[in-house]
Short mmCIF file of C-alpha atoms in Angstrom, two decimals:
data_model
loop_
_atom_site.label_atom_id
_atom_site.label_comp_id
_atom_site.label_asym_id
_atom_site.label_seq_id
_atom_site.Cartn_x
_atom_site.Cartn_y
_atom_site.Cartn_z
CA MET Y 1 30.43 -59.38 20.23
CA ALA Y 2 32.58 -62.52 21.67
CA GLY Y 3 35.16 -63.25 18.87
CA GLY Y 4 35.02 -60.02 16.70
CA LYS Y 5 36.97 -56.75 17.05
CA ILE Y 6 35.75 -53.78 18.82
CA ARG Y 7 36.05 -50.73 16.86
CA LYS Y 8 36.86 -48.00 18.16
CA GLU Y 9 35.50 -44.82 16.30
CA LYS Y 10 37.80 -41.80 15.95
CA PRO Y 11 36.81 -38.92 17.86
CA LYS Y 12 34.67 -36.46 15.48
CA ALA Y 13 36.82 -33.23 14.63
CA PRO Y 14 35.12 -30.37 15.71
CA SER Y 15 32.83 -28.21 12.89
CA ASN Y 16 34.69 -25.28 12.12
CA HIS Y 17 34.46 -23.30 15.36
CA TYR Y 18 36.36 -19.88 15.88
CA GLN Y 19 38.46 -19.92 19.13
CA GLY Y 20 36.03 -17.92 21.01
CA GLY Y 21 33.53 -21.01 20.76
CA ILE Y 22 31.55 -19.62 17.35
CA SER Y 23 30.47 -21.80 15.13
CA PHE Y 24 30.31 -20.47 11.57
CA HIS Y 25 26.93 -21.35 8.88
CA LYS Y 26 27.75 -21.59 5.53
CA SER Y 27 24.18 -21.38 4.53
CA LYS Y 28 24.57 -17.79 5.92
CA GLY Y 29 27.66 -17.11 4.10
CA GLN Y 30 29.54 -16.79 7.25
CA HIS Y 31 32.98 -17.38 6.09
CA ILE Y 32 35.99 -15.46 8.08
CA LEU Y 33 38.68 -14.60 7.03
CA LYS Y 34 41.75 -15.94 9.23
CA ASN Y 35 45.20 -14.66 7.05
CA PRO Y 36 46.36 -11.86 8.45
CA LEU Y 37 48.45 -11.48 5.56
CA LEU Y 38 45.73 -11.33 3.15
CA VAL Y 39 43.83 -9.14 5.90
CA ASP Y 40 46.97 -6.55 5.59
CA SER Y 41 47.10 -6.71 1.98
CA ILE Y 42 43.23 -5.94 1.98
CA VAL Y 43 43.55 -2.70 3.97
CA GLN Y 44 46.74 -1.39 2.19
CA LYS Y 45 44.97 -1.63 -1.26
CA ALA Y 46 42.00 0.08 -0.14
CA GLY Y 47 44.07 3.20 0.40
CA ILE Y 48 42.76 3.89 4.35
CA LYS Y 49 43.14 7.82 5.13
CA SER Y 50 43.99 8.51 8.79
CA THR Y 51 40.37 10.51 8.54
CA ASP Y 52 38.10 7.87 6.67
CA VAL Y 53 35.47 6.87 8.29
CA ILE Y 54 35.46 3.49 7.29
CA LEU Y 55 31.87 1.06 6.26
CA GLU Y 56 32.73 -2.46 7.14
CA ILE Y 57 30.10 -4.74 5.67
CA GLY Y 58 29.80 -8.42 7.97
CA PRO Y 59 33.18 -7.47 10.00
CA GLY Y 60 32.21 -11.19 11.79
CA THR Y 61 34.47 -11.91 14.66
CA GLY Y 62 36.99 -8.73 13.48
CA ASN Y 63 39.91 -9.58 12.06
CA LEU Y 64 39.66 -7.53 9.57
CA THR Y 65 37.97 -4.44 11.97
CA LYS Y 66 41.16 -4.22 14.02
CA LYS Y 67 43.37 -3.44 10.84
CA LEU Y 68 40.23 -1.12 10.14
CA LEU Y 69 40.71 0.36 13.48
CA GLU Y 70 44.25 1.01 13.38
CA ALA Y 71 44.42 2.34 9.72
CA GLY Y 72 41.14 5.16 9.83
CA LYS Y 73 39.35 7.60 12.09
CA GLU Y 74 36.20 4.96 12.56
CA VAL Y 75 34.66 2.09 11.67
CA ILE Y 76 30.86 1.59 11.31
CA ALA Y 77 30.52 -2.04 11.03
CA VAL Y 78 26.64 -3.60 10.21
CA GLU Y 79 26.20 -7.43 11.27
CA LEU Y 80 23.13 -9.64 11.51
CA ASP Y 81 24.17 -12.24 12.79
CA SER Y 82 23.55 -11.15 16.75
CA ARG Y 83 26.75 -13.76 17.91
CA MET Y 84 29.26 -12.18 15.79
CA VAL Y 85 27.94 -8.63 17.69
CA LEU Y 86 28.23 -9.96 20.76
CA GLU Y 87 32.01 -11.01 19.70
CA LEU Y 88 32.77 -7.99 18.99
CA GLN Y 89 31.44 -5.95 21.21
CA ARG Y 90 33.69 -8.22 23.95
CA ARG Y 91 36.77 -7.86 21.21
CA PHE Y 92 37.44 -4.26 21.50
CA GLN Y 93 35.28 -3.04 24.83
CA GLY Y 94 38.35 -1.43 27.39
CA THR Y 95 40.66 -0.91 24.12
CA PRO Y 96 41.66 2.19 22.14
CA TYR Y 97 40.08 1.09 19.38
CA SER Y 98 35.88 0.62 21.58
CA ASN Y 99 35.23 4.24 21.31
CA ARG Y 100 36.02 3.84 17.00
CA LEU Y 101 34.19 1.46 16.73
CA LYS Y 102 30.38 1.76 15.88
CA VAL Y 103 28.05 -1.34 15.65
CA ILE Y 104 25.21 -1.70 13.77
CA GLN Y 105 23.39 -5.05 14.04
CA GLY Y 106 20.78 -5.97 10.91
CA ASP Y 107 20.16 -6.68 7.69
CA VAL Y 108 22.97 -4.75 5.43
CA LEU Y 109 19.89 -4.67 2.03
CA LYS Y 110 17.26 -2.74 4.68
CA THR Y 111 19.64 -0.59 7.10
CA GLU Y 112 19.54 3.15 5.77
CA LEU Y 113 23.57 3.28 5.44
CA PRO Y 114 25.84 6.61 7.16
CA ARG Y 115 27.91 8.58 5.48
CA PHE Y 116 31.00 6.99 4.93
CA ASP Y 117 34.31 7.51 2.96
CA ILE Y 118 35.33 3.60 2.58
CA CYS Y 119 33.59 0.81 1.98
CA VAL Y 120 35.40 -2.79 2.90
CA ALA Y 121 33.13 -5.91 2.84
CA ASN Y 122 33.46 -9.62 2.72
CA ILE Y 123 30.07 -10.52 2.17
CA PRO Y 124 27.66 -13.33 1.71
CA TYR Y 125 27.73 -13.79 -1.46
CA GLN Y 126 23.66 -14.49 -1.57
CA ILE Y 127 23.43 -10.32 -1.43
CA SER Y 128 26.75 -9.25 -4.14
CA SER Y 129 24.20 -7.68 -6.64
CA PRO Y 130 21.97 -5.86 -4.38
CA LEU Y 131 24.32 -4.80 -2.28
CA THR Y 132 26.51 -3.54 -4.64
CA PHE Y 133 24.52 -1.02 -6.39
CA LYS Y 134 22.98 0.05 -3.19
CA LEU Y 135 26.69 1.00 -2.43
CA LEU Y 136 26.51 2.85 -6.46
CA PHE Y 137 23.43 4.56 -5.57
CA HIS Y 138 23.96 5.85 -2.54
CA PRO Y 139 22.73 9.60 -1.82
CA THR Y 140 26.06 10.74 -0.29
CA SER Y 141 29.63 10.14 -2.13
CA PHE Y 142 32.20 7.99 -1.25
CA ARG Y 143 35.43 6.96 -2.32
CA CYS Y 144 35.94 3.67 -3.26
CA ALA Y 145 34.67 0.29 -2.25
CA VAL Y 146 36.58 -2.88 -1.66
CA ILE Y 147 34.79 -6.16 -1.70
CA MET Y 148 35.12 -9.44 -1.59
CA TYR Y 149 32.92 -11.26 -3.99
CA GLN Y 150 32.87 -14.62 -5.36
CA ARG Y 151 35.64 -15.09 -8.40
CA GLU Y 152 32.83 -15.51 -11.13
CA PHE Y 153 30.98 -12.66 -9.85
CA ALA Y 154 33.60 -10.49 -9.40
CA MET Y 155 35.36 -11.23 -12.92
CA ARG Y 156 31.97 -10.19 -14.62
CA HIS Y 157 32.20 -6.74 -12.79
CA VAL Y 158 35.39 -6.57 -14.54
CA ALA Y 159 34.32 -8.34 -18.48
CA GLN Y 160 35.06 -6.62 -21.50
CA PRO Y 161 32.98 -6.53 -24.90
CA GLY Y 162 34.17 -10.21 -25.95
CA ASP Y 163 35.08 -11.47 -22.77
CA ASN Y 164 32.96 -14.70 -21.72
CA LEU Y 165 31.53 -13.31 -19.08
CA TYR Y 166 30.55 -10.06 -20.13
CA CYS Y 167 26.93 -9.68 -19.43
CA ARG Y 168 24.41 -6.69 -17.74
CA LEU Y 169 26.26 -6.59 -14.31
CA SER Y 170 29.61 -5.50 -16.54
CA VAL Y 171 27.57 -2.03 -18.09
CA ASN Y 172 25.52 -1.73 -15.63
CA THR Y 173 28.64 -1.08 -12.45
CA GLN Y 174 30.83 0.27 -15.48
CA LEU Y 175 28.59 2.60 -16.29
CA TYR Y 176 28.32 4.19 -12.67
CA ALA Y 177 31.79 3.18 -11.59
CA ARG Y 178 35.56 2.31 -12.53
CA VAL Y 179 35.49 -1.26 -11.38
CA SER Y 180 39.66 -2.89 -10.97
CA HIS Y 181 40.08 -6.47 -9.77
CA LEU Y 182 43.11 -6.59 -6.81
CA LEU Y 183 44.03 -10.11 -6.11
CA LYS Y 184 42.26 -13.28 -6.13
CA VAL Y 185 41.91 -15.41 -2.54
CA GLY Y 186 42.28 -19.15 -2.38
CA LYS Y 187 39.69 -20.27 -0.61
CA ASN Y 188 41.19 -21.69 2.42
CA ASN Y 189 41.77 -18.23 3.26
CA PHE Y 190 39.05 -18.56 5.45
CA ARG Y 191 37.45 -20.90 8.13
CA PRO Y 192 35.31 -22.69 7.19
CA PRO Y 193 36.82 -22.15 3.26
CA PRO Y 194 34.05 -21.64 0.42
CA LYS Y 195 33.07 -23.92 -2.25
CA VAL Y 196 34.99 -21.44 -4.75
CA ASP Y 197 37.70 -19.16 -4.97
CA SER Y 198 37.10 -15.04 -4.39
CA SER Y 199 38.36 -12.08 -5.77
CA VAL Y 200 38.83 -8.23 -3.81
CA VAL Y 201 37.28 -5.61 -6.27
CA ARG Y 202 37.78 -2.15 -6.01
CA ILE Y 203 34.74 0.29 -7.54
CA GLU Y 204 34.86 4.02 -7.46
CA PRO Y 205 31.93 5.63 -7.56
CA ARG Y 206 32.22 7.97 -11.27
CA LYS Y 207 31.79 11.64 -10.57
CA PRO Y 208 29.20 13.77 -11.46
CA GLN Y 209 27.55 10.05 -12.06
CA PRO Y 210 26.29 9.70 -15.95
CA GLN Y 211 22.85 11.15 -16.86
CA VAL Y 212 20.83 8.13 -17.74
CA ASN Y 213 16.90 7.45 -16.28
CA LYS Y 214 18.06 4.32 -14.40
CA LYS Y 215 14.43 2.59 -14.52
CA GLU Y 216 15.32 3.02 -18.35
CA TRP Y 217 18.80 1.67 -18.62
CA ASP Y 218 17.82 -1.23 -16.48
CA GLY Y 219 14.42 -2.32 -18.88
CA PHE Y 220 16.79 -1.28 -21.86
CA LEU Y 221 19.81 -3.78 -20.75
CA ARG Y 222 17.41 -6.89 -20.03
CA VAL Y 223 16.17 -7.03 -23.37
CA CYS Y 224 19.57 -6.70 -25.07
CA PHE Y 225 20.42 -9.63 -22.86
CA ILE Y 226 18.01 -11.93 -22.92
CA ARG Y 227 20.17 -13.68 -25.39
CA LYS Y 228 23.41 -12.05 -25.09
CA ASN Y 229 24.54 -14.01 -28.44
CA LYS Y 230 21.71 -13.77 -30.56
CA THR Y 231 21.75 -10.66 -32.79
CA LEU Y 232 19.50 -7.53 -31.85
CA GLY Y 233 17.38 -7.53 -34.78
CA SER Y 234 16.43 -11.84 -33.13
CA ILE Y 235 16.40 -10.27 -29.51
CA PHE Y 236 14.17 -7.39 -30.72
CA ARG Y 237 11.80 -9.06 -32.63
CA GLN Y 238 10.48 -11.20 -29.97
CA LYS Y 239 6.66 -11.05 -29.32
CA SER Y 240 7.41 -10.32 -25.55
CA VAL Y 241 9.93 -7.72 -26.44
CA LEU Y 242 7.47 -6.14 -28.87
CA LEU Y 243 4.60 -6.55 -26.73
CA MET Y 244 5.93 -4.68 -23.58
CA LEU Y 245 7.47 -1.99 -25.86
CA GLU Y 246 4.58 -1.30 -27.78
CA LYS Y 247 2.33 -1.41 -24.06
CA ASN Y 248 5.29 1.59 -23.30
CA PHE Y 249 4.54 3.47 -26.48
CA LYS Y 250 1.11 3.48 -25.84
CA THR Y 251 1.26 4.29 -22.19
CA LEU Y 252 3.24 7.72 -22.84
CA GLN Y 253 0.87 8.74 -25.92
CA ALA Y 254 -2.27 8.52 -23.32
CA VAL Y 255 -0.52 10.28 -20.79
CA ARG Y 256 1.11 13.05 -23.10
CA ALA Y 257 -2.56 13.37 -24.79
CA SER Y 258 -3.61 13.47 -20.76
CA LEU Y 259 -1.60 16.31 -20.20
CA ASN Y 260 -2.34 18.50 -23.19
CA GLY Y 261 0.18 20.22 -23.73
CA SER Y 262 3.03 19.20 -21.16
CA THR Y 263 6.52 18.24 -22.04
CA GLY Y 264 7.69 15.21 -23.20
CA GLU Y 265 10.09 15.31 -20.74
CA ALA Y 266 7.08 15.63 -17.44
CA ALA Y 267 4.89 12.18 -19.53
CA GLY Y 268 8.73 10.61 -19.26
CA MET Y 269 9.02 11.35 -15.49
CA ASP Y 270 5.03 9.94 -14.72
CA LEU Y 271 6.09 7.16 -16.16
CA ASP Y 272 10.17 6.07 -13.94
CA ASP Y 273 6.92 4.72 -11.68
CA GLN Y 274 6.22 1.11 -14.03
CA SER Y 275 8.74 -0.20 -14.16
CA MET Y 276 9.43 -3.14 -15.23
CA GLY Y 277 9.38 -4.71 -12.13
CA MET Y 278 12.58 -7.21 -12.69
CA GLU Y 279 14.70 -8.31 -9.83
CA ASP Y 280 18.53 -7.48 -10.21
CA ASP Y 281 20.11 -10.70 -11.89
CA ASP Y 282 21.46 -11.97 -14.66
CA ASN Y 283 19.23 -14.54 -15.92
CA GLU Y 284 18.50 -14.74 -19.40
CA MET Y 285 14.73 -15.13 -20.02
CA ASP Y 286 13.57 -17.75 -21.80
CA ASP Y 287 12.17 -17.78 -25.63
CA ASP Y 288 9.24 -19.53 -24.34
CA ASP Y 289 7.93 -16.26 -22.56
CA ASP Y 290 6.67 -15.13 -25.99
CA VAL Y 291 2.87 -14.55 -26.45
CA GLU Y 292 1.32 -14.54 -29.19
CA MET Y 293 0.40 -10.64 -30.30
CA ASP Y 294 -2.28 -9.50 -33.13
CA GLU Y 295 -1.27 -8.23 -36.37
CA GLY Y 296 -1.89 -4.87 -37.32
CA GLN Y 297 -1.07 -2.14 -35.21
CA GLY Y 298 1.64 -5.28 -34.03
CA GLU Y 299 3.54 -5.08 -37.07
CA GLU Y 300 3.41 -1.41 -37.89
CA PHE Y 301 5.33 -1.62 -34.30
CA LYS Y 302 7.78 -3.87 -35.44
CA GLU Y 303 8.97 -2.09 -38.23
CA LYS Y 304 9.46 0.90 -35.99
CA VAL Y 305 11.12 -0.87 -34.26
CA MET Y 306 13.63 -2.54 -36.17
CA ASN Y 307 14.13 0.51 -37.99
CA VAL Y 308 15.54 1.74 -35.19
CA LEU Y 309 17.88 -0.94 -35.24
CA LYS Y 310 19.00 -0.38 -39.34
CA GLU Y 311 19.60 3.75 -38.11
CA GLY Y 312 22.31 2.26 -35.61
CA GLY Y 313 22.97 0.08 -38.01
CA PHE Y 314 22.68 -2.72 -34.92
CA GLU Y 315 20.65 -5.55 -36.64
CA GLU Y 316 22.89 -7.81 -36.86
CA LYS Y 317 24.93 -6.56 -33.88
CA ARG Y 318 25.49 -8.66 -30.98
CA SER Y 319 24.72 -7.78 -26.64
CA SER Y 320 28.03 -9.66 -26.14
CA LYS Y 321 30.09 -7.64 -28.27
CA LEU Y 322 28.74 -3.99 -27.96
CA SER Y 323 30.73 -1.55 -25.83
CA GLN Y 324 28.76 1.11 -23.00
CA GLN Y 325 29.12 3.86 -25.51
CA GLU Y 326 27.30 1.83 -28.24
CA PHE Y 327 24.78 0.91 -25.93
CA LEU Y 328 23.97 4.59 -24.94
CA TYR Y 329 23.78 5.46 -28.50
CA LEU Y 330 20.98 2.14 -28.94
CA LEU Y 331 18.98 3.79 -26.32
CA SER Y 332 19.33 7.40 -27.30
CA LEU Y 333 18.34 6.11 -30.85
CA PHE Y 334 14.58 4.39 -28.78
CA ASN Y 335 13.76 7.08 -27.20
CA LYS Y 336 13.50 9.69 -29.52
CA SER Y 337 11.48 7.42 -31.78
CA GLY Y 338 9.28 7.34 -28.80
CA ILE Y 339 9.76 4.05 -27.38
CA HIS Y 340 10.81 3.74 -23.87
CA PHE Y 341 12.07 0.92 -21.62
CA SER Y 342 10.16 1.68 -18.04
#
């Protein structure tokens, strides 16, 4: 423009790229570890043996993969992004590690996982909960999993009764595994940096696994944590909860009658497939979910439920303060009275 100053535009800084030219997508949870000291620390804390087969989930461009190959016998890497798969193959092609690295391209939640000794994962945070329980219920035993989580999610794993973050996830995970917090990881250790800090958690499956019905236990905890700071008496008086439990109770009675003398255990096994059908999350349910319930039989069943809570001294207790053993005891009281959650 005449008489005006020409404003020079600053060249735009390149978006977050790996030196090989691969761009990372935050929307897909791609945050690559760039701090070599942190990578070394994770490998050290994993306690890898030279004979270990290591499952790595989300290897990205292979910064952690290389250290895992140096420490263990074999690495099986599961990666969804085809660009990352090609980068991994390119990076290790022609090296002594190439015949000890197996790359599986696919969604880890839909992939049948092979046998492994240790899992090490820097995962997209949006799959944290389903992946955790996929590993815990893996058909073949493994020694431990060392996983990078969003910090708040990680601290839920290790939270104890009375902690602000204590929730259904805390109780569930700690029933099936010993969980410990290893280290906090600042967001600037990643490329591109996420919005929040992370933490590395070690999960060791309990051996033997607890003898509980998984669907029954999960259904029970979902009810208890509808409002974790409300009394259990208040929660179990909600119409939606009573309707669900009464429906299960009547279904069980009908199944037992149809079996003509079969054991209650067999009837319970038939009912296992009738789960509550909710996803694994820690969202509390709204009180608006309540619906009207008829009088008569409904009131009689409500009294049955309240009697269970009173028998165990749980009516005035809150889920946020209950220990794992207390939850197991309360569930046993409900089941003893013929009340089931799945």
